[in-house]
Amino acid sequence: MNTPGTTPAEHPPHGAAVRRGPFRAGERVQLTDEKGRMNTITLTPGGAFHTHKGFLLHDGLIGALEGSVLTNTSGQLYQALRPLLSDFVLSMPRGAAVVYPKDAGQIITMADIYPGARVVEAGVGSGALSISLLRAVGDAGYLHSFERRAEFADIAQGNVETIFGGPHPAWKITLGDFQEQVVQEEEPGSVDRVVLDMLAPWECLDAVATVLAPGGVWINYVATVTQLSRTAEAIRADGRFTEPDAWESMVRGWHLEGLAVRPDHRMVAHTGFLLITRRLAHGVTGLSPKRRPSKTDFSAEDLNAWTPQAVGEREVSDKRLRRVARDASSTIQRGALPAEEAQARRDQLADAAQDPIQDAGER
């Protein structure tokens, strides 16, 4: 019987080892100077961190304890810590906009994503939400991610393997359209949670209803009010889900200096809306709240307006995505895997980034 707070030495939680102990070559380290400015570097033997105020040798950090304070060649002090998940997400290579930490935390809590849960998500983007979901489900859980673009999948894979120090045993990623692939890959009623971050989640109603277990949670992350409205109305009209709830979160920091305690002038305000509902038992029709009649139908003009550009998505060139995929693969922590295996993983991701069409066919 294990003592609470401990795990068997032969089965440590995946990724825990790379979050403890002295700094290792290949790790990402966050350097903070005396003015609070942060820089994130990847430790390389013989490398150096340069600024206009001198440089700091990486060799002085490799083997040092986390929380050390070091001095560069001109006397500048730097505090060295491993980046928190929130820091990593905001500084990692990205090909698509990331789900912000404040929203990822809401998704984990409000969707009740627990250790051992079976979760599917789409789309993957740069892997920010995938990392949080994998931490929540744990090694004994299951996360199946669906992504339509091979370039995004490669970027996400590089970022996930960087923070966990290698492939995560609970993660599976599939290239293709979610509503077509999920019903082929997952058994009906076998999924506990569905998390969708996509342009038109209402198109996935049948697929979600098929794979989601009775009582399972479906949570959507959408950027605009019109997306939110149409998704909610589609769920209500379908009848196989509970009445949807929606909200957004805003985070405001505070300035703390002596008696000068006040809200910061800037805040992380709107990033997206979250809409949540639950699957009802088969053959059951959901309860409809009594409300005054209102015009909720969408016109033909409304339906034809749903394009990525219309809702503010920016087109990302294939050339840029290949470059970001190479950046993501190069940050895989060399210290967490045997050198040959780590190099093989980086080569695999680099090859996939150079030839995404062939890679998509192989998968």
mmCIF file of C-alpha atoms in Angstrom:
data_model
loop_
_atom_site.group_PDB
_atom_site.id
_atom_site.type_symbol
_atom_site.label_atom_id
_atom_site.label_comp_id
_atom_site.label_asym_id
_atom_site.label_seq_id
_atom_site.Cartn_x
_atom_site.Cartn_y
_atom_site.Cartn_z
ATOM 1 C CA MET A 1 0.000 0.000 0.000
ATOM 2 C CA ASN A 2 1.386 3.402 -1.022
ATOM 3 C CA THR A 3 1.710 6.360 1.285
ATOM 4 C CA PRO A 4 -0.531 9.257 0.114
ATOM 5 C CA GLY A 5 1.411 11.634 -2.091
ATOM 6 C CA THR A 6 3.818 8.966 -3.357
ATOM 7 C CA THR A 7 3.875 6.699 -6.401
ATOM 8 C CA PRO A 8 5.746 3.449 -7.023
ATOM 9 C CA ALA A 9 9.283 4.131 -8.250
ATOM 10 C CA GLU A 10 8.819 1.795 -11.213
ATOM 11 C CA HIS A 11 5.709 3.700 -12.430
ATOM 12 C CA PRO A 12 6.289 7.451 -11.974
ATOM 13 C CA PRO A 13 3.721 9.748 -13.634
ATOM 14 C CA HIS A 14 4.761 10.456 -17.195
ATOM 15 C CA GLY A 15 6.719 13.683 -17.514
ATOM 16 C CA ALA A 16 7.248 14.120 -13.761
ATOM 17 C CA ALA A 17 10.957 13.302 -13.932
ATOM 18 C CA VAL A 18 11.699 16.174 -16.307
ATOM 19 C CA ARG A 19 10.039 18.644 -13.909
ATOM 20 C CA ARG A 20 12.339 17.812 -10.982
ATOM 21 C CA GLY A 21 16.034 17.906 -10.094
ATOM 22 C CA PRO A 22 18.898 19.978 -11.501
ATOM 23 C CA PHE A 23 18.674 21.567 -14.927
ATOM 24 C CA ARG A 24 19.634 19.263 -17.792
ATOM 25 C CA ALA A 25 20.925 19.864 -21.298
ATOM 26 C CA GLY A 26 18.013 20.238 -23.706
ATOM 27 C CA GLU A 27 15.609 21.678 -21.101
ATOM 28 C CA ARG A 28 13.791 24.967 -21.473
ATOM 29 C CA VAL A 29 14.659 27.431 -18.709
ATOM 30 C CA GLN A 30 13.017 30.754 -17.884
ATOM 31 C CA LEU A 31 15.440 33.558 -17.017
ATOM 32 C CA THR A 32 14.098 36.618 -15.176
ATOM 33 C CA ASP A 33 16.248 39.729 -14.726
ATOM 34 C CA GLU A 34 16.071 42.336 -11.937
ATOM 35 C CA LYS A 35 13.425 44.340 -13.826
ATOM 36 C CA GLY A 36 11.130 41.320 -14.163
ATOM 37 C CA ARG A 37 11.805 40.769 -17.866
ATOM 38 C CA MET A 38 11.569 37.098 -18.853
ATOM 39 C CA ASN A 39 13.392 35.114 -21.508
ATOM 40 C CA THR A 40 12.993 31.404 -22.218
ATOM 41 C CA ILE A 41 16.039 29.521 -23.510
ATOM 42 C CA THR A 42 16.856 25.899 -24.365
ATOM 43 C CA LEU A 43 20.016 24.758 -22.581
ATOM 44 C CA THR A 44 22.779 23.672 -24.944
ATOM 45 C CA PRO A 45 26.299 22.605 -23.847
ATOM 46 C CA GLY A 46 28.675 25.384 -24.830
ATOM 47 C CA GLY A 47 25.792 27.768 -25.590
ATOM 48 C CA ALA A 48 25.261 31.285 -24.255
ATOM 49 C CA PHE A 49 22.380 33.691 -23.651
ATOM 50 C CA HIS A 50 23.334 37.103 -25.092
ATOM 51 C CA THR A 51 21.866 40.545 -24.394
ATOM 52 C CA HIS A 52 23.194 44.078 -24.806
ATOM 53 C CA LYS A 53 24.381 43.711 -21.200
ATOM 54 C CA GLY A 54 26.706 40.761 -21.636
ATOM 55 C CA PHE A 55 26.098 37.034 -21.853
ATOM 56 C CA LEU A 56 25.344 34.072 -19.585
ATOM 57 C CA LEU A 57 26.907 30.673 -20.311
ATOM 58 C CA HIS A 58 24.529 27.716 -20.528
ATOM 59 C CA ASP A 59 27.141 25.509 -18.865
ATOM 60 C CA GLY A 60 26.672 27.523 -15.685
ATOM 61 C CA LEU A 61 22.992 26.540 -15.664
ATOM 62 C CA ILE A 62 23.357 22.864 -16.598
ATOM 63 C CA GLY A 63 23.527 20.957 -13.316
ATOM 64 C CA ALA A 64 22.355 23.955 -11.234
ATOM 65 C CA LEU A 65 19.313 23.649 -8.974
ATOM 66 C CA GLU A 66 16.035 25.222 -10.009
ATOM 67 C CA GLY A 67 15.626 28.618 -8.386
ATOM 68 C CA SER A 68 19.325 29.508 -8.704
ATOM 69 C CA VAL A 69 20.439 33.092 -9.264
ATOM 70 C CA LEU A 70 23.351 33.560 -11.669
ATOM 71 C CA THR A 71 25.437 36.496 -12.831
ATOM 72 C CA ASN A 72 26.364 37.201 -16.436
ATOM 73 C CA THR A 73 29.638 38.654 -17.707
ATOM 74 C CA SER A 74 28.629 42.254 -16.901
ATOM 75 C CA GLY A 75 27.195 41.568 -13.428
ATOM 76 C CA GLN A 76 23.537 41.306 -14.465
ATOM 77 C CA LEU A 77 21.586 38.942 -12.172
ATOM 78 C CA TYR A 78 19.202 36.309 -13.521
ATOM 79 C CA GLN A 79 16.796 34.052 -11.652
ATOM 80 C CA ALA A 80 16.480 30.633 -13.322
ATOM 81 C CA LEU A 81 13.310 28.502 -13.090
ATOM 82 C CA ARG A 82 11.564 25.911 -15.228
ATOM 83 C CA PRO A 83 8.659 27.522 -17.120
ATOM 84 C CA LEU A 84 5.232 26.792 -15.695
ATOM 85 C CA LEU A 85 2.681 25.321 -18.083
ATOM 86 C CA SER A 86 1.130 28.775 -18.550
ATOM 87 C CA ASP A 87 4.556 30.205 -19.444
ATOM 88 C CA PHE A 88 5.341 27.352 -21.825
ATOM 89 C CA VAL A 89 2.038 27.697 -23.693
ATOM 90 C CA LEU A 90 2.565 31.404 -24.323
ATOM 91 C CA SER A 91 6.167 30.977 -25.529
ATOM 92 C CA MET A 92 6.079 27.664 -27.433
ATOM 93 C CA PRO A 93 6.238 27.459 -31.253
ATOM 94 C CA ARG A 94 2.778 27.854 -32.715
ATOM 95 C CA GLY A 95 1.129 27.601 -36.105
ATOM 96 C CA ALA A 96 -2.378 28.452 -34.886
ATOM 97 C CA ALA A 97 -3.776 30.534 -32.043
ATOM 98 C CA VAL A 98 -3.521 28.712 -28.718
ATOM 99 C CA VAL A 99 -6.196 28.128 -26.096
ATOM 100 C CA TYR A 100 -5.133 30.464 -23.284
ATOM 101 C CA PRO A 101 -4.335 28.997 -19.851
ATOM 102 C CA LYS A 102 -7.346 30.734 -18.310
ATOM 103 C CA ASP A 103 -9.660 28.925 -20.754
ATOM 104 C CA ALA A 104 -7.832 25.595 -20.527
ATOM 105 C CA GLY A 105 -8.295 25.646 -16.752
ATOM 106 C CA GLN A 106 -12.014 26.333 -17.173
ATOM 107 C CA ILE A 107 -12.329 23.474 -19.668
ATOM 108 C CA ILE A 108 -10.609 20.979 -17.346
ATOM 109 C CA THR A 109 -12.752 21.972 -14.358
ATOM 110 C CA MET A 110 -16.144 22.682 -15.890
ATOM 111 C CA ALA A 111 -16.035 19.619 -18.164
ATOM 112 C CA ASP A 112 -14.964 17.522 -15.150
ATOM 113 C CA ILE A 113 -12.032 15.910 -16.946
ATOM 114 C CA TYR A 114 -10.644 13.408 -14.446
ATOM 115 C CA PRO A 115 -7.749 10.907 -14.253
ATOM 116 C CA GLY A 116 -8.563 7.881 -16.387
ATOM 117 C CA ALA A 117 -11.219 9.640 -18.497
ATOM 118 C CA ARG A 118 -11.621 8.877 -22.209
ATOM 119 C CA VAL A 119 -11.530 12.208 -24.050
ATOM 120 C CA VAL A 120 -11.606 13.222 -27.710
ATOM 121 C CA GLU A 121 -10.717 16.694 -28.969
ATOM 122 C CA ALA A 122 -10.641 18.604 -32.265
ATOM 123 C CA GLY A 123 -8.790 20.570 -33.574
ATOM 124 C CA VAL A 124 -5.371 20.332 -32.082
ATOM 125 C CA GLY A 125 -3.872 23.628 -33.269
ATOM 126 C CA SER A 126 -0.459 23.966 -31.610
ATOM 127 C CA GLY A 127 -1.143 21.474 -28.815
ATOM 128 C CA ALA A 128 -1.712 23.876 -25.904
ATOM 129 C CA LEU A 129 -5.037 22.366 -24.833
ATOM 130 C CA SER A 130 -3.800 18.822 -25.558
ATOM 131 C CA ILE A 131 -1.083 19.283 -22.925
ATOM 132 C CA SER A 132 -3.611 20.323 -20.270
ATOM 133 C CA LEU A 133 -5.947 17.464 -21.197
ATOM 134 C CA LEU A 134 -3.121 14.905 -20.981
ATOM 135 C CA ARG A 135 -2.159 16.188 -17.547
ATOM 136 C CA ALA A 136 -5.774 15.827 -16.441
ATOM 137 C CA VAL A 137 -6.427 12.299 -17.757
ATOM 138 C CA GLY A 138 -3.016 10.992 -16.655
ATOM 139 C CA ASP A 139 -1.129 7.942 -17.879
ATOM 140 C CA ALA A 140 -4.150 5.672 -17.324
ATOM 141 C CA GLY A 141 -6.479 7.929 -19.295
ATOM 142 C CA TYR A 142 -7.019 8.355 -23.010
ATOM 143 C CA LEU A 143 -6.898 11.417 -25.242
ATOM 144 C CA HIS A 144 -7.657 11.074 -28.953
ATOM 145 C CA SER A 145 -6.951 14.285 -30.867
ATOM 146 C CA PHE A 146 -8.218 14.965 -34.394
ATOM 147 C CA GLU A 147 -6.583 17.507 -36.687
ATOM 148 C CA ARG A 148 -7.248 18.204 -40.364
ATOM 149 C CA ARG A 149 -3.844 19.740 -41.177
ATOM 150 C CA ALA A 150 -0.685 17.635 -40.987
ATOM 151 C CA GLU A 151 1.431 20.735 -40.293
ATOM 152 C CA PHE A 152 -0.568 21.599 -37.159
ATOM 153 C CA ALA A 153 -0.360 17.981 -35.982
ATOM 154 C CA ASP A 154 3.432 18.027 -36.307
ATOM 155 C CA ILE A 155 3.714 21.289 -34.363
ATOM 156 C CA ALA A 156 1.454 19.932 -31.611
ATOM 157 C CA GLN A 157 3.411 16.690 -31.432
ATOM 158 C CA GLY A 158 6.684 18.570 -31.006
ATOM 159 C CA ASN A 159 5.275 20.779 -28.236
ATOM 160 C CA VAL A 160 3.664 17.863 -26.362
ATOM 161 C CA GLU A 161 6.867 15.811 -26.480
ATOM 162 C CA THR A 162 8.892 18.791 -25.309
ATOM 163 C CA ILE A 163 6.932 19.348 -22.110
ATOM 164 C CA PHE A 164 6.494 15.637 -21.308
ATOM 165 C CA GLY A 165 10.022 14.670 -22.314
ATOM 166 C CA GLY A 166 8.842 12.261 -25.019
ATOM 167 C CA PRO A 167 5.664 10.640 -26.395
ATOM 168 C CA HIS A 168 2.779 10.465 -23.899
ATOM 169 C CA PRO A 169 1.301 6.960 -23.431
ATOM 170 C CA ALA A 170 -2.303 8.265 -23.254
ATOM 171 C CA TRP A 171 -2.192 10.306 -26.470
ATOM 172 C CA LYS A 172 -3.313 9.360 -29.953
ATOM 173 C CA ILE A 173 -3.518 11.840 -32.814
ATOM 174 C CA THR A 174 -5.404 11.235 -36.061
ATOM 175 C CA LEU A 175 -5.350 13.279 -39.252
ATOM 176 C CA GLY A 176 -8.712 13.917 -40.864
ATOM 177 C CA ASP A 177 -12.130 15.486 -40.425
ATOM 178 C CA PHE A 178 -13.504 14.952 -36.909
ATOM 179 C CA GLN A 179 -17.101 14.144 -37.770
ATOM 180 C CA GLU A 180 -16.013 11.496 -40.285
ATOM 181 C CA GLN A 181 -13.083 9.973 -38.408
ATOM 182 C CA VAL A 182 -14.357 9.847 -34.823
ATOM 183 C CA VAL A 183 -17.245 7.476 -35.599
ATOM 184 C CA GLN A 184 -14.772 5.150 -37.324
ATOM 185 C CA GLU A 185 -12.134 5.297 -34.603
ATOM 186 C CA GLU A 186 -14.301 5.238 -31.449
ATOM 187 C CA GLU A 187 -17.043 2.837 -30.383
ATOM 188 C CA PRO A 188 -20.566 4.269 -29.869
ATOM 189 C CA GLY A 189 -21.045 5.501 -26.311
ATOM 190 C CA SER A 190 -17.398 4.891 -25.372
ATOM 191 C CA VAL A 191 -16.225 8.500 -24.839
ATOM 192 C CA ASP A 192 -16.582 10.368 -21.538
ATOM 193 C CA ARG A 193 -15.790 13.894 -22.737
ATOM 194 C CA VAL A 194 -15.707 15.738 -26.083
ATOM 195 C CA VAL A 195 -13.802 19.014 -26.455
ATOM 196 C CA LEU A 196 -14.189 20.930 -29.721
ATOM 197 C CA ASP A 197 -12.205 23.994 -30.765
ATOM 198 C CA MET A 198 -13.334 24.574 -34.346
ATOM 199 C CA LEU A 199 -15.153 26.934 -36.666
ATOM 200 C CA ALA A 200 -18.501 25.099 -36.914
ATOM 201 C CA PRO A 201 -19.069 22.694 -33.990
ATOM 202 C CA TRP A 202 -22.797 22.400 -34.797
ATOM 203 C CA GLU A 203 -21.831 20.290 -37.826
ATOM 204 C CA CYS A 204 -20.586 17.582 -35.435
ATOM 205 C CA LEU A 205 -23.878 16.997 -33.567
ATOM 206 C CA ASP A 206 -24.465 13.481 -34.891
ATOM 207 C CA ALA A 207 -20.847 12.403 -34.439
ATOM 208 C CA VAL A 208 -20.735 13.673 -30.851
ATOM 209 C CA ALA A 209 -24.097 12.099 -29.995
ATOM 210 C CA THR A 210 -22.868 8.764 -31.385
ATOM 211 C CA VAL A 211 -19.589 8.419 -29.468
ATOM 212 C CA LEU A 212 -20.471 10.252 -26.232
ATOM 213 C CA ALA A 213 -21.679 8.110 -23.333
ATOM 214 C CA PRO A 214 -24.963 9.018 -21.581
ATOM 215 C CA GLY A 215 -24.137 11.723 -19.042
ATOM 216 C CA GLY A 216 -20.937 12.569 -20.902
ATOM 217 C CA VAL A 217 -19.901 16.202 -21.300
ATOM 218 C CA TRP A 218 -19.503 18.088 -24.580
ATOM 219 C CA ILE A 219 -17.700 21.435 -24.294
ATOM 220 C CA ASN A 220 -17.092 23.867 -27.170
ATOM 221 C CA TYR A 221 -14.598 26.709 -27.472
ATOM 222 C CA VAL A 222 -15.741 29.354 -29.997
ATOM 223 C CA ALA A 223 -14.484 32.832 -30.737
ATOM 224 C CA THR A 224 -17.549 34.853 -31.752
ATOM 225 C CA VAL A 225 -21.069 35.556 -30.534
ATOM 226 C CA THR A 226 -22.581 34.319 -33.798
ATOM 227 C CA GLN A 227 -20.785 30.962 -33.477
ATOM 228 C CA LEU A 228 -21.965 30.711 -29.889
ATOM 229 C CA SER A 229 -25.583 31.430 -30.839
ATOM 230 C CA ARG A 230 -25.736 28.980 -33.708
ATOM 231 C CA THR A 231 -24.124 26.165 -31.693
ATOM 232 C CA ALA A 232 -26.549 26.669 -28.809
ATOM 233 C CA GLU A 233 -29.602 26.708 -31.072
ATOM 234 C CA ALA A 234 -28.445 23.576 -32.909
ATOM 235 C CA ILE A 235 -28.020 21.714 -29.621
ATOM 236 C CA ARG A 236 -31.498 22.775 -28.457
ATOM 237 C CA ALA A 237 -33.092 21.716 -31.734
ATOM 238 C CA ASP A 238 -31.349 18.329 -31.689
ATOM 239 C CA GLY A 239 -32.980 17.165 -28.453
ATOM 240 C CA ARG A 240 -30.331 14.617 -27.436
ATOM 241 C CA PHE A 241 -28.518 16.965 -25.054
ATOM 242 C CA THR A 242 -29.251 19.019 -21.962
ATOM 243 C CA GLU A 243 -29.896 22.768 -22.131
ATOM 244 C CA PRO A 244 -26.507 24.368 -23.011
ATOM 245 C CA ASP A 245 -24.742 26.831 -20.726
ATOM 246 C CA ALA A 246 -22.263 29.455 -21.933
ATOM 247 C CA TRP A 247 -19.777 31.840 -20.338
ATOM 248 C CA GLU A 248 -16.453 33.580 -20.788
ATOM 249 C CA SER A 249 -13.685 34.375 -18.326
ATOM 250 C CA MET A 250 -11.543 37.473 -18.002
ATOM 251 C CA VAL A 251 -8.352 37.781 -15.970
ATOM 252 C CA ARG A 252 -7.075 41.035 -14.480
ATOM 253 C CA GLY A 253 -3.754 41.172 -12.689
ATOM 254 C CA TRP A 254 -2.891 43.536 -9.849
ATOM 255 C CA HIS A 255 0.057 45.870 -9.354
ATOM 256 C CA LEU A 256 1.653 45.250 -5.941
ATOM 257 C CA GLU A 257 4.219 47.744 -4.667
ATOM 258 C CA GLY A 258 4.073 48.925 -1.065
ATOM 259 C CA LEU A 259 0.835 50.841 -0.584
ATOM 260 C CA ALA A 260 0.442 51.288 -4.343
ATOM 261 C CA VAL A 261 -1.910 48.342 -4.792
ATOM 262 C CA ARG A 262 -4.216 48.701 -7.791
ATOM 263 C CA PRO A 263 -5.499 46.778 -10.811
ATOM 264 C CA ASP A 264 -3.132 46.500 -13.763
ATOM 265 C CA HIS A 265 -3.850 48.800 -16.677
ATOM 266 C CA ARG A 266 -4.028 45.805 -19.013
ATOM 267 C CA MET A 267 -5.938 42.560 -18.703
ATOM 268 C CA VAL A 268 -6.538 39.319 -20.605
ATOM 269 C CA ALA A 269 -10.141 39.961 -21.579
ATOM 270 C CA HIS A 270 -12.085 38.152 -24.301
ATOM 271 C CA THR A 271 -10.312 35.160 -25.825
ATOM 272 C CA GLY A 272 -13.293 32.884 -26.503
ATOM 273 C CA PHE A 273 -16.631 31.582 -25.287
ATOM 274 C CA LEU A 274 -17.173 28.211 -23.650
ATOM 275 C CA LEU A 275 -20.434 26.346 -24.213
ATOM 276 C CA ILE A 276 -21.200 23.128 -22.346
ATOM 277 C CA THR A 277 -23.909 20.474 -22.554
ATOM 278 C CA ARG A 278 -24.380 16.798 -21.570
ATOM 279 C CA ARG A 279 -25.540 13.723 -23.460
ATOM 280 C CA LEU A 280 -28.919 12.341 -22.463
ATOM 281 C CA ALA A 281 -29.795 8.635 -22.371
ATOM 282 C CA HIS A 282 -30.713 7.038 -25.685
ATOM 283 C CA GLY A 283 -34.327 7.639 -26.670
ATOM 284 C CA VAL A 284 -34.796 10.480 -24.168
ATOM 285 C CA THR A 285 -35.795 13.983 -25.260
ATOM 286 C CA GLY A 286 -34.327 16.870 -23.282
ATOM 287 C CA LEU A 287 -36.382 19.327 -21.280
ATOM 288 C CA SER A 288 -36.972 22.671 -22.965
ATOM 289 C CA PRO A 289 -36.948 25.667 -20.566
ATOM 290 C CA LYS A 290 -40.075 27.774 -20.842
ATOM 291 C CA ARG A 291 -39.269 31.082 -22.462
ATOM 292 C CA ARG A 292 -40.983 33.733 -24.503
ATOM 293 C CA PRO A 293 -41.134 33.042 -28.255
ATOM 294 C CA SER A 294 -38.372 34.790 -30.173
ATOM 295 C CA LYS A 295 -36.950 34.745 -33.649
ATOM 296 C CA THR A 296 -34.020 32.299 -33.512
ATOM 297 C CA ASP A 297 -33.891 30.996 -37.081
ATOM 298 C CA PHE A 298 -30.918 31.739 -39.312
ATOM 299 C CA SER A 299 -31.463 33.183 -42.774
ATOM 300 C CA ALA A 300 -29.810 31.850 -45.930
ATOM 301 C CA GLU A 301 -27.526 34.874 -45.828
ATOM 302 C CA ASP A 302 -26.429 33.961 -42.308
ATOM 303 C CA LEU A 303 -25.673 30.357 -43.267
ATOM 304 C CA ASN A 304 -23.591 31.361 -46.280
ATOM 305 C CA ALA A 305 -21.477 33.770 -44.229
ATOM 306 C CA TRP A 306 -19.587 31.089 -42.307
ATOM 307 C CA THR A 307 -16.072 31.223 -43.673
ATOM 308 C CA PRO A 308 -12.792 31.308 -41.716
ATOM 309 C CA GLN A 309 -12.108 34.851 -42.942
ATOM 310 C CA ALA A 310 -15.602 36.040 -41.973
ATOM 311 C CA VAL A 311 -15.090 35.093 -38.327
ATOM 312 C CA GLY A 312 -11.609 36.559 -38.127
ATOM 313 C CA GLU A 313 -9.327 33.575 -38.774
ATOM 314 C CA ARG A 314 -6.083 34.529 -40.504
ATOM 315 C CA GLU A 315 -4.629 32.358 -43.241
ATOM 316 C CA VAL A 316 -1.279 30.807 -42.304
ATOM 317 C CA SER A 317 1.084 29.968 -45.161
ATOM 318 C CA ASP A 318 2.388 26.424 -45.611
ATOM 319 C CA LYS A 319 5.948 27.766 -45.560
ATOM 320 C CA ARG A 320 5.464 29.315 -42.125
ATOM 321 C CA LEU A 321 3.835 26.147 -40.772
ATOM 322 C CA ARG A 322 6.786 24.031 -41.922
ATOM 323 C CA ARG A 323 9.185 26.419 -40.208
ATOM 324 C CA VAL A 324 7.196 26.354 -36.939
ATOM 325 C CA ALA A 325 7.042 22.543 -37.089
ATOM 326 C CA ARG A 326 10.837 22.452 -37.325
ATOM 327 C CA ASP A 327 11.072 24.820 -34.346
ATOM 328 C CA ALA A 328 8.708 22.629 -32.319
ATOM 329 C CA SER A 329 10.643 19.457 -33.128
ATOM 330 C CA SER A 330 13.978 21.081 -32.209
ATOM 331 C CA THR A 331 12.775 21.861 -28.665
ATOM 332 C CA ILE A 332 12.138 18.214 -27.709
ATOM 333 C CA GLN A 333 14.085 17.839 -24.486
ATOM 334 C CA ARG A 334 17.212 15.848 -25.191
ATOM 335 C CA GLY A 335 17.755 15.121 -21.520
ATOM 336 C CA ALA A 336 14.451 13.246 -21.108
ATOM 337 C CA LEU A 337 15.121 10.528 -23.706
ATOM 338 C CA PRO A 338 18.175 8.478 -24.684
ATOM 339 C CA ALA A 339 20.174 10.531 -27.172
ATOM 340 C CA GLU A 340 19.539 8.208 -30.119
ATOM 341 C CA GLU A 341 15.794 8.002 -29.461
ATOM 342 C CA ALA A 342 15.463 11.777 -29.003
ATOM 343 C CA GLN A 343 17.324 12.413 -32.275
ATOM 344 C CA ALA A 344 15.135 9.877 -34.071
ATOM 345 C CA ARG A 345 11.984 11.651 -32.829
ATOM 346 C CA ARG A 346 13.301 15.026 -34.025
ATOM 347 C CA ASP A 347 14.237 13.596 -37.422
ATOM 348 C CA GLN A 348 10.764 12.058 -37.769
ATOM 349 C CA LEU A 349 9.023 15.360 -37.047
ATOM 350 C CA ALA A 350 11.391 17.280 -39.327
ATOM 351 C CA ASP A 351 10.717 14.883 -42.217
ATOM 352 C CA ALA A 352 6.969 15.175 -41.666
ATOM 353 C CA ALA A 353 7.174 18.970 -41.667
ATOM 354 C CA GLN A 354 9.049 18.958 -44.990
ATOM 355 C CA ASP A 355 6.558 16.607 -46.672
ATOM 356 C CA PRO A 356 3.157 17.074 -44.961
ATOM 357 C CA ILE A 357 1.146 15.543 -47.831
ATOM 358 C CA GLN A 358 3.079 12.303 -47.759
ATOM 359 C CA ASP A 359 2.937 12.256 -43.967
ATOM 360 C CA ALA A 360 -0.849 12.655 -44.011
ATOM 361 C CA GLY A 361 -1.154 9.702 -46.368
ATOM 362 C CA GLU A 362 1.029 7.500 -44.161
ATOM 363 C CA ARG A 363 -1.074 8.272 -41.102
#
